[in-house]
Amino acid sequence: MKDILTAPFMVEMIRTATNMYAHGWDERNGGNISLMLEENEVREYLDPEKALRTILTGFAAPELEGKYFLVTGTGKYFKNVQYAPEVNLGIVRLKDRGQQADLLWGYADGGQFTSEFPAHMMSHAARLKVNPENRVVMHCHPANLLAMTYVHDLDEKQFTRTLWQMCTECIVVFPEGVNVLPWMLCGTNEIGEATAEKMKTARLVVWSQHGIYGAGKDLDETFGLIETAEKAAEIYMKIAHLPRVNTITDDQMHLLEKRFGVKAREGWLD
Ligand code: 13P
Ligand code: ZN
């Protein structure tokens, strides 16, 4: 067996968690990441038949039975992931219609996956139906997106249009826009179900007064989505209290659609 700490998926996960911490998106234990792995890539590094222990998930996700995930641990600090991956991360395989997870590696101090596991797994199931290439769900607490949910209308179309207007390339990066959930109790199956429902139509879901969820085909794409939305929110928070003299018009957005071959969410542009 090869050393799992040299696996490309592990190296990328550690780099991403470290980078997210460096961006200030993951204070203390804030945020969590789940990366779906292929059985053949896992088999190079561990024996999937050897479970260290079994963890109950508290929900059912039959579509994900047999799937492998590299997931951040609950209560774990992103800043520490690079120094102790085996304590702060774990690899699980779902079984029993997703109601249980075999731990194959990690959570070495007796810990377990993130408390947001329901939102992650339900979002994976939802995104895989839209795009079979989806592999990542990422949650974090970027300050400007969070701030924006205190001062901006939470209507999804209005919220998205404001973000699109803040940087020219936003509409190119997330043409489907962002969906928004009102404040809800985190770590529950209910917020998991609500997030997954929103994931049917967008890869970004804002949790008001809490943070954001992103989904994508790899860690880079997902990080980049959140990075772009957060940059737009930062600009909004810099200008929201000032008179708006200029903006990006809907006609200009249509030019961007044509130039970059993207289609904005139906009905969200004039
Ligand atoms: P965990 O430490 O359980 O991953 O929770 C962090 C978080 O951001 C909850 O929303
Ligand atoms: Zn959170």
mmCIF file of C-alpha atoms and ligand atoms in Angstrom:
data_model
loop_
_atom_site.group_PDB
_atom_site.id
_atom_site.type_symbol
_atom_site.label_atom_id
_atom_site.label_comp_id
_atom_site.label_asym_id
_atom_site.label_seq_id
_atom_site.Cartn_x
_atom_site.Cartn_y
_atom_site.Cartn_z
ATOM 1 C CA MET A 1 0.000 0.000 0.000
ATOM 2 C CA LYS A 2 1.157 3.513 -0.776
ATOM 3 C CA ASP A 3 1.385 6.190 1.945
ATOM 4 C CA ILE A 4 -2.016 7.880 2.010
ATOM 5 C CA LEU A 5 -0.485 11.226 2.972
ATOM 6 C CA THR A 6 1.075 11.313 -0.502
ATOM 7 C CA ALA A 7 -2.235 10.680 -2.302
ATOM 8 C CA PRO A 8 -3.094 13.559 -4.661
ATOM 9 C CA PHE A 9 -6.588 13.841 -3.143
ATOM 10 C CA MET A 10 -5.075 14.133 0.367
ATOM 11 C CA VAL A 11 -2.450 16.683 -0.664
ATOM 12 C CA GLU A 12 -5.107 18.775 -2.405
ATOM 13 C CA MET A 13 -7.492 18.552 0.554
ATOM 14 C CA ILE A 14 -4.793 19.679 3.004
ATOM 15 C CA ARG A 15 -3.755 22.555 0.731
ATOM 16 C CA THR A 16 -7.358 23.653 0.320
ATOM 17 C CA ALA A 17 -8.173 23.622 4.056
ATOM 18 C CA THR A 18 -4.949 25.551 4.727
ATOM 19 C CA ASN A 19 -5.770 28.092 2.035
ATOM 20 C CA MET A 20 -9.338 28.538 3.282
ATOM 21 C CA TYR A 21 -7.975 29.222 6.768
ATOM 22 C CA ALA A 22 -5.502 31.721 5.289
ATOM 23 C CA HIS A 23 -8.415 33.517 3.627
ATOM 24 C CA GLY A 24 -10.074 33.963 7.027
ATOM 25 C CA TRP A 25 -13.080 31.886 6.035
ATOM 26 C CA ASP A 26 -12.646 29.261 8.755
ATOM 27 C CA GLU A 27 -12.166 30.677 12.224
ATOM 28 C CA ARG A 28 -11.789 28.120 15.026
ATOM 29 C CA ASN A 29 -13.605 24.964 13.806
ATOM 30 C CA GLY A 30 -15.716 26.929 11.304
ATOM 31 C CA GLY A 31 -16.315 25.297 7.944
ATOM 32 C CA ASN A 32 -16.158 21.784 6.589
ATOM 33 C CA ILE A 33 -15.269 20.019 3.325
ATOM 34 C CA SER A 34 -16.293 16.702 1.808
ATOM 35 C CA LEU A 35 -14.587 15.235 -1.249
ATOM 36 C CA MET A 36 -16.017 12.160 -2.952
ATOM 37 C CA LEU A 37 -13.324 9.611 -3.847
ATOM 38 C CA GLU A 38 -13.330 6.800 -6.390
ATOM 39 C CA GLU A 39 -12.922 3.268 -5.081
ATOM 40 C CA ASN A 40 -9.920 2.606 -7.329
ATOM 41 C CA GLU A 41 -8.026 5.651 -6.018
ATOM 42 C CA VAL A 42 -8.790 4.704 -2.407
ATOM 43 C CA ARG A 43 -7.660 1.097 -2.904
ATOM 44 C CA GLU A 44 -4.108 2.213 -3.674
ATOM 45 C CA TYR A 45 -3.788 3.503 -0.114
ATOM 46 C CA LEU A 46 -6.050 1.437 2.127
ATOM 47 C CA ASP A 47 -8.062 -1.750 2.309
ATOM 48 C CA PRO A 48 -11.735 -0.763 2.075
ATOM 49 C CA GLU A 49 -12.734 -4.011 3.759
ATOM 50 C CA LYS A 50 -10.955 -2.991 6.976
ATOM 51 C CA ALA A 51 -13.250 -0.620 8.865
ATOM 52 C CA LEU A 52 -11.794 0.970 11.998
ATOM 53 C CA ARG A 53 -15.288 1.588 13.365
ATOM 54 C CA THR A 54 -18.787 2.400 12.203
ATOM 55 C CA ILE A 55 -20.495 5.760 12.699
ATOM 56 C CA LEU A 56 -24.262 6.396 12.490
ATOM 57 C CA THR A 57 -25.222 9.227 10.166
ATOM 58 C CA GLY A 58 -28.749 9.930 11.428
ATOM 59 C CA PHE A 59 -30.272 10.130 7.935
ATOM 60 C CA ALA A 60 -30.737 8.048 4.814
ATOM 61 C CA ALA A 61 -29.074 8.780 1.466
ATOM 62 C CA PRO A 62 -29.605 5.613 -0.578
ATOM 63 C CA GLU A 63 -28.018 7.143 -3.712
ATOM 64 C CA LEU A 64 -24.714 7.422 -1.863
ATOM 65 C CA GLU A 65 -24.502 3.864 -0.539
ATOM 66 C CA GLY A 66 -20.993 2.506 -1.181
ATOM 67 C CA LYS A 67 -19.530 5.941 -1.921
ATOM 68 C CA TYR A 68 -16.257 7.083 -0.340
ATOM 69 C CA PHE A 69 -15.696 10.537 1.131
ATOM 70 C CA LEU A 70 -12.730 12.374 2.585
ATOM 71 C CA VAL A 71 -14.335 14.682 5.167
ATOM 72 C CA THR A 72 -13.165 17.217 7.763
ATOM 73 C CA GLY A 73 -13.826 16.263 11.385
ATOM 74 C CA THR A 74 -16.315 17.939 13.689
ATOM 75 C CA GLY A 75 -14.816 20.512 16.044
ATOM 76 C CA LYS A 76 -11.534 20.438 14.129
ATOM 77 C CA TYR A 77 -9.629 23.589 13.196
ATOM 78 C CA PHE A 78 -8.747 24.096 9.518
ATOM 79 C CA LYS A 79 -5.502 25.727 10.651
ATOM 80 C CA ASN A 80 -4.419 22.386 12.134
ATOM 81 C CA VAL A 81 -5.289 20.131 9.185
ATOM 82 C CA GLN A 82 -1.824 20.416 7.625
ATOM 83 C CA TYR A 83 -0.078 19.460 10.874
ATOM 84 C CA ALA A 84 -2.258 16.485 11.845
ATOM 85 C CA PRO A 85 -4.299 15.273 8.875
ATOM 86 C CA GLU A 86 -5.071 11.918 10.469
ATOM 87 C CA VAL A 87 -6.725 13.600 13.460
ATOM 88 C CA ASN A 88 -8.560 16.349 11.575
ATOM 89 C CA LEU A 89 -9.716 14.394 8.518
ATOM 90 C CA GLY A 90 -11.330 11.019 7.915
ATOM 91 C CA ILE A 91 -12.220 8.713 5.041
ATOM 92 C CA VAL A 92 -15.598 7.016 5.267
ATOM 93 C CA ARG A 93 -17.654 4.723 3.080
ATOM 94 C CA LEU A 94 -21.421 4.924 3.373
ATOM 95 C CA LYS A 95 -23.436 1.740 3.849
ATOM 96 C CA ASP A 96 -26.919 0.650 4.888
ATOM 97 C CA ARG A 97 -28.621 3.178 2.548
ATOM 98 C CA GLY A 98 -26.329 5.908 3.879
ATOM 99 C CA GLN A 99 -27.516 5.451 7.458
ATOM 100 C CA GLN A 100 -24.081 4.263 8.591
ATOM 101 C CA ALA A 101 -20.521 5.071 7.599
ATOM 102 C CA ASP A 102 -17.520 2.789 7.930
ATOM 103 C CA LEU A 103 -14.471 4.751 9.025
ATOM 104 C CA LEU A 104 -11.524 3.565 6.923
ATOM 105 C CA TRP A 105 -8.901 6.123 7.937
ATOM 106 C CA GLY A 106 -8.552 9.176 10.184
ATOM 107 C CA TYR A 107 -10.415 10.812 13.097
ATOM 108 C CA ALA A 108 -7.534 9.301 15.036
ATOM 109 C CA ASP A 109 -8.483 10.888 18.360
ATOM 110 C CA GLY A 110 -11.861 9.112 18.331
ATOM 111 C CA GLY A 111 -13.638 11.966 16.573
ATOM 112 C CA GLN A 112 -16.064 11.866 13.695
ATOM 113 C CA PHE A 113 -17.126 13.727 10.571
ATOM 114 C CA THR A 114 -18.464 17.277 10.599
ATOM 115 C CA SER A 115 -21.766 18.034 12.293
ATOM 116 C CA GLU A 116 -22.844 19.301 8.862
ATOM 117 C CA PHE A 117 -22.571 15.804 7.369
ATOM 118 C CA PRO A 118 -26.323 15.784 6.539
ATOM 119 C CA ALA A 119 -26.027 19.005 4.485
ATOM 120 C CA HIS A 120 -22.905 17.679 2.775
ATOM 121 C CA MET A 121 -24.263 14.260 1.846
ATOM 122 C CA MET A 122 -27.706 15.515 0.815
ATOM 123 C CA SER A 123 -26.017 18.212 -1.301
ATOM 124 C CA HIS A 124 -23.753 15.617 -2.949
ATOM 125 C CA ALA A 125 -26.821 13.547 -3.835
ATOM 126 C CA ALA A 126 -28.594 16.615 -5.243
ATOM 127 C CA ARG A 127 -25.621 17.889 -7.267
ATOM 128 C CA LEU A 128 -24.790 14.441 -8.688
ATOM 129 C CA LYS A 129 -28.259 14.393 -10.252
ATOM 130 C CA VAL A 130 -27.514 17.712 -11.980
ATOM 131 C CA ASN A 131 -23.877 16.949 -12.792
ATOM 132 C CA PRO A 132 -22.495 13.394 -12.426
ATOM 133 C CA GLU A 133 -18.996 14.949 -12.248
ATOM 134 C CA ASN A 134 -19.669 16.718 -8.957
ATOM 135 C CA ARG A 135 -17.223 15.629 -6.243
ATOM 136 C CA VAL A 136 -16.968 18.443 -3.700
ATOM 137 C CA VAL A 137 -19.165 20.173 -1.141
ATOM 138 C CA MET A 138 -17.545 22.993 0.833
ATOM 139 C CA HIS A 139 -18.866 25.144 3.662
ATOM 140 C CA CYS A 140 -17.230 28.171 5.289
ATOM 141 C CA HIS A 141 -17.888 31.541 6.933
ATOM 142 C CA PRO A 142 -16.524 34.307 4.645
ATOM 143 C CA ALA A 143 -16.977 37.661 6.379
ATOM 144 C CA ASN A 144 -18.345 39.771 3.523
ATOM 145 C CA LEU A 145 -20.973 37.302 2.328
ATOM 146 C CA LEU A 146 -22.048 36.926 5.916
ATOM 147 C CA ALA A 147 -22.129 40.697 6.413
ATOM 148 C CA MET A 148 -24.192 41.094 3.269
ATOM 149 C CA THR A 149 -26.934 38.865 4.686
ATOM 150 C CA TYR A 150 -27.459 41.456 7.451
ATOM 151 C CA VAL A 151 -27.976 44.435 5.167
ATOM 152 C CA HIS A 152 -29.190 43.120 1.796
ATOM 153 C CA ASP A 153 -32.582 41.804 0.714
ATOM 154 C CA LEU A 154 -32.388 37.990 0.929
ATOM 155 C CA ASP A 155 -34.454 37.493 -2.239
ATOM 156 C CA GLU A 156 -32.279 35.196 -4.374
ATOM 157 C CA LYS A 157 -32.693 37.121 -7.582
ATOM 158 C CA GLN A 158 -31.903 40.467 -5.929
ATOM 159 C CA PHE A 159 -28.986 39.024 -3.952
ATOM 160 C CA THR A 160 -27.528 37.418 -7.080
ATOM 161 C CA ARG A 161 -28.000 40.513 -9.242
ATOM 162 C CA THR A 162 -26.106 42.586 -6.688
ATOM 163 C CA LEU A 163 -23.218 40.083 -6.697
ATOM 164 C CA TRP A 164 -23.164 39.937 -10.506
ATOM 165 C CA GLN A 165 -22.954 43.749 -10.592
ATOM 166 C CA MET A 166 -19.936 43.855 -8.275
ATOM 167 C CA CYS A 167 -17.321 42.263 -10.594
ATOM 168 C CA THR A 168 -17.533 41.767 -14.331
ATOM 169 C CA GLU A 169 -16.693 38.069 -14.223
ATOM 170 C CA CYS A 170 -19.192 37.018 -11.554
ATOM 171 C CA ILE A 171 -21.888 36.188 -14.087
ATOM 172 C CA VAL A 172 -19.349 34.092 -15.998
ATOM 173 C CA VAL A 173 -18.288 32.156 -12.881
ATOM 174 C CA PHE A 174 -21.768 31.571 -11.454
ATOM 175 C CA PRO A 175 -24.334 32.244 -14.200
ATOM 176 C CA GLU A 176 -26.932 30.192 -12.345
ATOM 177 C CA GLY A 177 -26.684 32.679 -9.453
ATOM 178 C CA VAL A 178 -26.698 31.980 -5.755
ATOM 179 C CA ASN A 179 -29.560 30.568 -3.748
ATOM 180 C CA VAL A 180 -30.250 31.827 -0.256
ATOM 181 C CA LEU A 181 -31.618 30.144 2.859
ATOM 182 C CA PRO A 182 -33.004 32.159 5.757
ATOM 183 C CA TRP A 183 -31.373 31.636 9.158
ATOM 184 C CA MET A 184 -31.881 28.025 10.198
ATOM 185 C CA LEU A 185 -30.461 25.854 12.960
ATOM 186 C CA CYS A 186 -27.200 24.389 11.656
ATOM 187 C CA GLY A 187 -26.073 20.765 11.937
ATOM 188 C CA THR A 188 -29.601 19.390 11.468
ATOM 189 C CA ASN A 189 -31.198 17.160 8.842
ATOM 190 C CA GLU A 190 -33.682 20.013 8.188
ATOM 191 C CA ILE A 191 -30.987 22.466 7.078
ATOM 192 C CA GLY A 192 -29.422 19.590 5.133
ATOM 193 C CA GLU A 193 -32.643 18.959 3.235
ATOM 194 C CA ALA A 194 -33.195 22.675 2.621
ATOM 195 C CA THR A 195 -29.624 23.104 1.350
ATOM 196 C CA ALA A 196 -29.917 20.099 -0.961
ATOM 197 C CA GLU A 197 -33.181 21.479 -2.364
ATOM 198 C CA LYS A 198 -31.397 24.771 -3.147
ATOM 199 C CA MET A 199 -28.468 22.843 -4.660
ATOM 200 C CA LYS A 200 -30.783 21.581 -7.411
ATOM 201 C CA THR A 201 -30.603 24.967 -9.128
ATOM 202 C CA ALA A 202 -27.245 26.481 -8.055
ATOM 203 C CA ARG A 203 -23.778 25.473 -6.868
ATOM 204 C CA LEU A 204 -23.742 28.250 -4.269
ATOM 205 C CA VAL A 205 -26.147 28.392 -1.342
ATOM 206 C CA VAL A 206 -25.888 31.196 1.190
ATOM 207 C CA TRP A 207 -26.838 30.419 4.777
ATOM 208 C CA SER A 208 -28.035 33.763 6.112
ATOM 209 C CA GLN A 209 -26.095 35.061 9.122
ATOM 210 C CA HIS A 210 -23.937 31.918 8.983
ATOM 211 C CA GLY A 211 -21.919 31.334 5.813
ATOM 212 C CA ILE A 212 -22.013 29.702 2.419
ATOM 213 C CA TYR A 213 -22.063 26.283 0.743
ATOM 214 C CA GLY A 214 -20.372 25.616 -2.561
ATOM 215 C CA ALA A 215 -20.347 22.522 -4.763
ATOM 216 C CA GLY A 216 -18.200 21.607 -7.736
ATOM 217 C CA LYS A 217 -16.321 18.994 -9.701
ATOM 218 C CA ASP A 218 -13.076 19.529 -7.801
ATOM 219 C CA LEU A 219 -11.637 21.469 -4.874
ATOM 220 C CA ASP A 220 -10.254 24.237 -7.089
ATOM 221 C CA GLU A 221 -13.543 24.909 -8.840
ATOM 222 C CA THR A 222 -15.471 24.956 -5.579
ATOM 223 C CA PHE A 223 -12.928 27.164 -3.835
ATOM 224 C CA GLY A 224 -12.972 29.504 -6.830
ATOM 225 C CA LEU A 225 -16.757 29.792 -6.760
ATOM 226 C CA ILE A 226 -16.784 30.846 -3.117
ATOM 227 C CA GLU A 227 -13.757 33.086 -3.664
ATOM 228 C CA THR A 228 -15.511 34.928 -6.503
ATOM 229 C CA ALA A 229 -18.795 35.371 -4.616
ATOM 230 C CA GLU A 230 -16.914 36.549 -1.528
ATOM 231 C CA LYS A 231 -14.913 39.065 -3.580
ATOM 232 C CA ALA A 232 -18.172 40.465 -4.986
ATOM 233 C CA ALA A 233 -19.649 40.672 -1.484
ATOM 234 C CA GLU A 234 -16.521 42.485 -0.312
ATOM 235 C CA ILE A 235 -16.968 45.114 -3.010
ATOM 236 C CA TYR A 236 -20.631 45.445 -2.113
ATOM 237 C CA MET A 237 -19.754 46.014 1.541
ATOM 238 C CA LYS A 238 -17.254 48.702 0.467
ATOM 239 C CA ILE A 239 -19.791 50.618 -1.635
ATOM 240 C CA ALA A 240 -23.207 49.828 -0.160
ATOM 241 C CA HIS A 241 -23.239 52.997 1.959
ATOM 242 C CA LEU A 242 -22.089 55.226 -0.942
ATOM 243 C CA PRO A 243 -24.125 56.638 -3.826
ATOM 244 C CA ARG A 244 -23.915 54.247 -6.820
ATOM 245 C CA VAL A 245 -22.789 56.366 -9.797
ATOM 246 C CA ASN A 246 -21.956 53.477 -12.162
ATOM 247 C CA THR A 247 -22.889 49.842 -12.436
ATOM 248 C CA ILE A 248 -22.758 46.870 -14.828
ATOM 249 C CA THR A 249 -25.970 47.051 -16.824
ATOM 250 C CA ASP A 250 -28.095 44.114 -17.923
ATOM 251 C CA ASP A 251 -27.163 44.889 -21.537
ATOM 252 C CA GLN A 252 -23.499 44.490 -20.575
ATOM 253 C CA MET A 253 -24.339 41.236 -18.781
ATOM 254 C CA HIS A 254 -25.874 39.961 -22.024
ATOM 255 C CA LEU A 255 -22.624 40.818 -23.831
ATOM 256 C CA LEU A 256 -20.743 38.755 -21.233
ATOM 257 C CA GLU A 257 -23.147 35.840 -21.743
ATOM 258 C CA LYS A 258 -22.385 35.894 -25.474
ATOM 259 C CA ARG A 259 -18.638 36.404 -25.115
ATOM 260 C CA PHE A 260 -18.194 33.586 -22.595
ATOM 261 C CA GLY A 261 -20.924 31.229 -23.808
ATOM 262 C CA VAL A 262 -22.847 31.185 -20.531
ATOM 263 C CA LYS A 263 -26.553 31.600 -19.845
ATOM 264 C CA ALA A 264 -27.730 33.560 -16.822
ATOM 265 C CA ARG A 265 -30.472 32.061 -14.668
ATOM 266 C CA GLU A 266 -33.718 32.318 -16.620
ATOM 267 C CA GLY A 267 -35.551 35.563 -15.896
ATOM 268 C CA TRP A 268 -32.860 37.059 -13.661
ATOM 269 C CA LEU A 269 -31.674 39.581 -16.273
ATOM 270 C CA ASP A 270 -33.893 42.107 -18.046
HETATM 271 P P1 13P B 1 -18.029 21.262 12.456
HETATM 272 O O1 13P B 1 -16.866 21.590 13.358
HETATM 273 O O2 13P B 1 -18.927 20.209 13.058
HETATM 274 O O3 13P B 1 -17.570 20.909 11.070
HETATM 275 O O4 13P B 1 -18.936 22.555 12.351
HETATM 276 C C1 13P B 1 -18.422 23.760 11.881
HETATM 277 C C2 13P B 1 -19.444 24.599 11.215
HETATM 278 O O5 13P B 1 -19.103 25.456 10.424
HETATM 279 C C3 13P B 1 -20.879 24.369 11.529
HETATM 280 O O6 13P B 1 -21.696 25.027 10.600
HETATM 281 ZN ZN ZN B 2 -20.722 26.775 9.671
#
